Amino acid sequence: MQHGDAGYHIPVLLERSIEYLVSDPDGVYVDGTLGGGGHSSALIRKLGKNGRVFAFDQDEDAIEHAELLFQDDARMTVVRSNVVHLSDVLNAHDVKAIDGILLDLGVSSHQIDTPQRGFSFRFSGPLDMRMDRESTVTAAAYISQRSEEELADTFFTYGEERNSRRIARAIVRARAEQEITDTAQLADVIASVTPQAHRSKTMARVFQALRIAVNDELGVLERTLAASMERLRVGGRMVVISYHSLEDRIVKRFMRHEAADCICPPRVPVCTCGKIRRMEIITSKHVEADEIEIRGNPRARSARLRAAEKIHA
Ligand SMILES: C[S@@+](CC[C@H](N)C(=O)[O-])C[C@H]1O[C@@H](n2cnc3c(N)ncnc32)[C@H](O)[C@@H]1O
């Protein structure tokens, strides 16, 4: 297969991301979000015979798929784990430093399009939404355990949903009658308080917000960026593709902070912070997919890629 398996997921910004990522063809790389293996396939093709890739996914479907896809390539190690644990995994493999890490955040098309996973309001299925099916809190549990106010905050913060309070109130009312365990039930509750013309977009925002909360995606992203920074060797690259404005803001702030040589308040006459500039930002503005790519893969529309190089230990 040329680029992983397009039936599983079409990789976004493929050429650009790999171009930014690889500084040494015989280096060690982490693909933190393996999915259908599209980015990993392109990465491994770019590497020499001593190059290595540790490809993480917390979803066993992705792992099973990748174990077949990469079975004949000893340079590839497939790891079933949240990438936030990359330090422990690299330690276990005796790897001290890496030359690059790629994060292509969020969920794969395979996950969204599998009704049993409960990620989409377009299919009826259990309200699950866990990327890692060994983790404990499903979206159904989240919906049943959180207060009205917490649910509203989740929809507002992660989904930028303006009707968050109304939707949360409707959920609390509905769950008092009957537990909400199915995507179709949740979609019906949202529909009951949303004008027809806005239903699809509102459902998309609420479902996305729940997914982000259930998987603690923003907290994990912050911790993963920090952990990767410690593992990157000087000259190594960090490449992140995000699909949500809050994710992108975390990445942008992280890279800008690491690229700053002073974080003193603006009016201080002499720098006293002692901050060291540890990164050079490669993509001065984020990179987006072009129209041709978006036409072939609408999911690419919201993608934002940022890349930076570590310049100081
Ligand atoms: C957008 S897809 C990646 C697609 C992949 N680049 C490709 O070319 O097919 C995201 C994948 O990363 C996984 N994932 C998301 N966050 C993760 C995390 N923190 N740790 C491990 N896997 C994660 C998801 O389960 C999903 O399979």
CSV table of N, CA, C and O in Angstrom, one decimal, residues 140-205:
chain,number,residue,atom,x,y,z
A,140,ALA,N,-21.3,7.9,27.4
A,140,ALA,CA,-22.5,7.7,28.1
A,140,ALA,C,-22.3,8.0,29.6
A,140,ALA,O,-23.1,8.6,30.2
A,141,ALA,N,-21.2,7.5,30.1
A,141,ALA,CA,-20.9,7.7,31.6
A,141,ALA,C,-20.7,9.2,31.8
A,141,ALA,O,-21.2,9.7,32.8
A,142,TYR,N,-20.0,9.8,30.9
A,142,TYR,CA,-19.8,11.3,31.1
A,142,TYR,C,-21.1,12.0,31.2
A,142,TYR,O,-21.3,12.8,32.0
A,143,ILE,N,-22.0,11.7,30.2
A,143,ILE,CA,-23.3,12.4,30.1
A,143,ILE,C,-24.1,12.1,31.4
A,143,ILE,O,-24.9,12.9,31.8
A,144,SER,N,-24.0,10.9,31.9
A,144,SER,CA,-24.9,10.5,33.0
A,144,SER,C,-24.3,11.1,34.4
A,144,SER,O,-25.1,11.3,35.3
A,145,GLN,N,-23.0,11.3,34.4
A,145,GLN,CA,-22.4,11.6,35.7
A,145,GLN,C,-22.2,13.1,35.9
A,145,GLN,O,-22.0,13.6,37.1
A,146,ARG,N,-22.0,13.9,34.9
A,146,ARG,CA,-21.7,15.3,35.0
A,146,ARG,C,-22.9,16.1,35.3
A,146,ARG,O,-24.0,15.8,34.9
A,147,SER,N,-22.7,17.2,36.1
A,147,SER,CA,-23.8,18.1,36.4
A,147,SER,C,-24.2,18.9,35.1
A,147,SER,O,-23.4,19.0,34.2
A,148,GLU,N,-25.4,19.5,35.2
A,148,GLU,CA,-25.8,20.3,34.1
A,148,GLU,C,-24.8,21.4,33.7
A,148,GLU,O,-24.5,21.7,32.6
A,149,GLU,N,-24.3,22.0,34.8
A,149,GLU,CA,-23.3,23.1,34.5
A,149,GLU,C,-22.0,22.6,33.9
A,149,GLU,O,-21.5,23.2,33.0
A,150,GLU,N,-21.6,21.5,34.4
A,150,GLU,CA,-20.3,20.9,33.8
A,150,GLU,C,-20.6,20.5,32.3
A,150,GLU,O,-19.7,20.8,31.4
A,151,LEU,N,-21.7,20.0,32.0
A,151,LEU,CA,-22.0,19.6,30.6
A,151,LEU,C,-22.1,20.9,29.7
A,151,LEU,O,-21.5,20.9,28.7
A,152,ALA,N,-22.7,21.9,30.3
A,152,ALA,CA,-22.8,23.1,29.5
A,152,ALA,C,-21.4,23.7,29.2
A,152,ALA,O,-21.1,24.1,28.1
A,153,ASP,N,-20.6,23.7,30.3
A,153,ASP,CA,-19.2,24.2,30.1
A,153,ASP,C,-18.4,23.4,29.1
A,153,ASP,O,-17.7,24.0,28.3
A,154,THR,N,-18.6,22.1,29.1
A,154,THR,CA,-17.9,21.2,28.1
A,154,THR,C,-18.3,21.6,26.7
A,154,THR,O,-17.5,21.8,25.8
A,155,PHE,N,-19.6,21.7,26.5
A,155,PHE,CA,-20.1,22.0,25.1
A,155,PHE,C,-19.7,23.4,24.7
A,155,PHE,O,-19.4,23.7,23.5
A,156,PHE,N,-19.7,24.3,25.7
A,156,PHE,CA,-19.3,25.7,25.3
A,156,PHE,C,-17.8,25.8,25.0
A,156,PHE,O,-17.4,26.4,24.1
A,157,THR,N,-17.0,25.2,25.9
A,157,THR,CA,-15.6,25.4,25.8
A,157,THR,C,-15.0,24.6,24.7
A,157,THR,O,-14.2,25.1,23.9
A,158,TYR,N,-15.3,23.3,24.6
A,158,TYR,CA,-14.7,22.4,23.6
A,158,TYR,C,-15.4,22.4,22.3
A,158,TYR,O,-14.9,22.1,21.2
A,159,GLY,N,-16.7,22.8,22.3
A,159,GLY,CA,-17.5,22.8,21.1
A,159,GLY,C,-17.8,24.2,20.6
A,159,GLY,O,-18.4,24.3,19.5
A,160,GLU,N,-17.5,25.2,21.4
A,160,GLU,CA,-17.9,26.6,21.0
A,160,GLU,C,-19.4,26.6,20.7
A,160,GLU,O,-19.8,27.3,19.7
A,161,GLU,N,-20.2,25.9,21.4
A,161,GLU,CA,-21.6,25.8,21.2
A,161,GLU,C,-22.3,26.9,22.0
A,161,GLU,O,-22.3,26.9,23.2
A,162,ARG,N,-23.0,27.8,21.3
A,162,ARG,CA,-23.6,28.9,22.0
A,162,ARG,C,-24.9,28.5,22.8
A,162,ARG,O,-25.3,29.1,23.7
A,163,ASN,N,-25.5,27.4,22.3
A,163,ASN,CA,-26.7,27.0,23.0
A,163,ASN,C,-26.4,25.9,24.1
A,163,ASN,O,-27.2,25.1,24.4
A,164,SER,N,-25.2,26.0,24.6
A,164,SER,CA,-24.7,24.9,25.5
A,164,SER,C,-25.6,24.7,26.7
A,164,SER,O,-25.9,23.6,27.1
A,165,ARG,N,-26.1,25.8,27.3
A,165,ARG,CA,-26.9,25.7,28.5
A,165,ARG,C,-28.2,25.0,28.2
A,165,ARG,O,-28.7,24.1,29.0
A,166,ARG,N,-28.8,25.4,27.1
A,166,ARG,CA,-30.1,24.8,26.7
A,166,ARG,C,-30.0,23.3,26.5
A,166,ARG,O,-30.8,22.5,26.9
A,167,ILE,N,-28.9,23.0,25.8
A,167,ILE,CA,-28.7,21.5,25.4
A,167,ILE,C,-28.4,20.7,26.7
A,167,ILE,O,-29.0,19.7,26.9
A,168,ALA,N,-27.6,21.3,27.6
A,168,ALA,CA,-27.3,20.6,28.9
A,168,ALA,C,-28.6,20.4,29.7
A,168,ALA,O,-28.8,19.3,30.3
A,169,ARG,N,-29.4,21.4,29.7
A,169,ARG,CA,-30.7,21.3,30.5
A,169,ARG,C,-31.5,20.2,29.9
A,169,ARG,O,-32.1,19.4,30.6
A,170,ALA,N,-31.6,20.2,28.5
A,170,ALA,CA,-32.4,19.1,27.9
A,170,ALA,C,-31.9,17.7,28.2
A,170,ALA,O,-32.6,16.8,28.4
A,171,ILE,N,-30.6,17.6,28.2
A,171,ILE,CA,-29.9,16.3,28.5
A,171,ILE,C,-30.3,15.9,30.0
A,171,ILE,O,-30.7,14.7,30.2
A,172,VAL,N,-30.2,16.8,30.9
A,172,VAL,CA,-30.5,16.5,32.3
A,172,VAL,C,-31.9,16.1,32.5
A,172,VAL,O,-32.2,15.1,33.2
A,173,ARG,N,-32.8,16.7,31.8
A,173,ARG,CA,-34.2,16.4,31.8
A,173,ARG,C,-34.5,15.0,31.2
A,173,ARG,O,-35.1,14.2,31.8
A,174,ALA,N,-33.8,14.8,30.1
A,174,ALA,CA,-34.0,13.5,29.4
A,174,ALA,C,-33.4,12.3,30.2
A,174,ALA,O,-34.0,11.2,30.3
A,175,ARG,N,-32.3,12.5,30.8
A,175,ARG,CA,-31.6,11.4,31.5
A,175,ARG,C,-32.4,11.1,32.8
A,175,ARG,O,-32.2,10.0,33.3
A,176,ALA,N,-33.2,12.0,33.3
A,176,ALA,CA,-34.0,11.7,34.5
A,176,ALA,C,-35.1,10.7,34.1
A,176,ALA,O,-35.5,9.9,34.9
A,177,GLU,N,-35.5,10.7,32.9
A,177,GLU,CA,-36.5,9.8,32.4
A,177,GLU,C,-35.9,8.4,32.0
A,177,GLU,O,-36.4,7.4,32.4
A,178,GLN,N,-34.8,8.5,31.3
A,178,GLN,CA,-34.2,7.3,30.8
A,178,GLN,C,-32.7,7.6,30.5
A,178,GLN,O,-32.3,8.6,30.0
A,179,GLU,N,-31.8,6.6,30.9
A,179,GLU,CA,-30.4,6.8,30.7
A,179,GLU,C,-30.1,7.0,29.2
A,179,GLU,O,-30.7,6.3,28.4
A,180,ILE,N,-29.1,7.9,28.9
A,180,ILE,CA,-28.8,8.1,27.5
A,180,ILE,C,-27.6,7.3,27.2
A,180,ILE,O,-26.5,7.5,27.7
A,181,THR,N,-27.8,6.2,26.4
A,181,THR,CA,-26.7,5.3,26.2
A,181,THR,C,-26.3,5.2,24.7
A,181,THR,O,-25.4,4.4,24.3
A,182,ASP,N,-27.1,5.8,23.9
A,182,ASP,CA,-27.0,5.6,22.4
A,182,ASP,C,-26.8,7.0,21.7
A,182,ASP,O,-27.3,8.0,22.2
A,183,THR,N,-26.0,7.0,20.6
A,183,THR,CA,-25.8,8.2,19.9
A,183,THR,C,-27.1,8.8,19.4
A,183,THR,O,-27.3,10.0,19.4
A,184,ALA,N,-28.0,7.9,18.9
A,184,ALA,CA,-29.3,8.4,18.4
A,184,ALA,C,-30.1,9.1,19.5
A,184,ALA,O,-30.8,10.1,19.2
A,185,GLN,N,-30.1,8.6,20.7
A,185,GLN,CA,-30.8,9.2,21.8
A,185,GLN,C,-30.3,10.6,22.0
A,185,GLN,O,-31.0,11.6,22.2
A,186,LEU,N,-29.0,10.7,22.1
A,186,LEU,CA,-28.4,12.0,22.3
A,186,LEU,C,-28.7,13.0,21.2
A,186,LEU,O,-29.1,14.2,21.4
A,187,ALA,N,-28.6,12.5,19.9
A,187,ALA,CA,-28.9,13.3,18.8
A,187,ALA,C,-30.4,13.8,18.9
A,187,ALA,O,-30.7,15.0,18.6
A,188,ASP,N,-31.3,12.9,19.3
A,188,ASP,CA,-32.7,13.3,19.5
A,188,ASP,C,-32.9,14.5,20.5
A,188,ASP,O,-33.6,15.4,20.3
A,189,VAL,N,-32.1,14.3,21.6
A,189,VAL,CA,-32.3,15.3,22.7
A,189,VAL,C,-31.7,16.7,22.1
A,189,VAL,O,-32.4,17.7,22.3
A,190,ILE,N,-30.6,16.7,21.4
A,190,ILE,CA,-30.1,17.9,20.9
A,190,ILE,C,-31.1,18.5,19.9
A,190,ILE,O,-31.4,19.7,19.9
A,191,ALA,N,-31.6,17.6,19.0
A,191,ALA,CA,-32.6,18.1,18.0
A,191,ALA,C,-33.8,18.7,18.6
A,191,ALA,O,-34.4,19.7,18.1
A,192,SER,N,-34.2,18.2,19.8
A,192,SER,CA,-35.4,18.7,20.4
A,192,SER,C,-35.3,20.2,20.9
A,192,SER,O,-36.3,20.8,21.1
A,193,VAL,N,-34.1,20.7,21.0
A,193,VAL,CA,-33.9,22.1,21.4
A,193,VAL,C,-33.2,22.9,20.4
A,193,VAL,O,-32.6,24.0,20.7
A,194,THR,N,-33.1,22.4,19.2
A,194,THR,CA,-32.3,23.1,18.1
A,194,THR,C,-33.1,23.2,16.9
A,194,THR,O,-33.7,22.2,16.4
A,195,PRO,N,-33.2,24.4,16.3
A,195,PRO,CA,-33.9,24.6,15.1
A,195,PRO,C,-33.4,23.7,14.0
A,195,PRO,O,-32.1,23.5,13.9
A,196,GLN,N,-34.2,23.2,13.1
A,196,GLN,CA,-33.9,22.3,12.1
A,196,GLN,C,-32.6,22.7,11.3
A,196,GLN,O,-31.7,21.9,11.1
A,197,ALA,N,-32.6,24.0,10.9
A,197,ALA,CA,-31.5,24.5,10.1
A,197,ALA,C,-30.1,24.4,10.7
A,197,ALA,O,-29.1,24.3,10.1
A,198,HIS,N,-30.1,24.3,12.1
A,198,HIS,CA,-28.8,24.3,12.8
A,198,HIS,C,-28.4,22.9,13.3
A,198,HIS,O,-27.4,22.8,14.0
A,199,ARG,N,-29.3,22.0,13.1
A,199,ARG,CA,-29.1,20.7,13.8
A,199,ARG,C,-27.8,20.0,13.6
A,199,ARG,O,-27.1,19.6,14.5
A,200,SER,N,-27.5,19.9,12.3
A,200,SER,CA,-26.3,19.1,11.9
A,200,SER,C,-25.0,19.7,12.6
A,200,SER,O,-24.2,19.0,13.2
A,201,LYS,N,-24.9,21.0,12.4
A,201,LYS,CA,-23.7,21.7,13.0
A,201,LYS,C,-23.7,21.7,14.5
A,201,LYS,O,-22.6,21.5,15.1
A,202,THR,N,-24.8,21.8,15.1
A,202,THR,CA,-24.9,21.8,16.6
A,202,THR,C,-24.5,20.4,17.1
A,202,THR,O,-23.7,20.2,18.0
A,203,MET,N,-25.1,19.4,16.4
A,203,MET,CA,-24.7,18.0,16.8
A,203,MET,C,-23.2,17.7,16.6
A,203,MET,O,-22.6,17.1,17.5
A,204,ALA,N,-22.7,18.2,15.5
A,204,ALA,CA,-21.2,18.0,15.3
A,204,ALA,C,-20.4,18.7,16.4
A,204,ALA,O,-19.5,18.1,16.9
A,205,ARG,N,-20.8,19.9,16.8
A,205,ARG,CA,-20.1,20.6,17.9
A,205,ARG,C,-20.2,19.9,19.2
A,205,ARG,O,-19.2,19.7,19.9
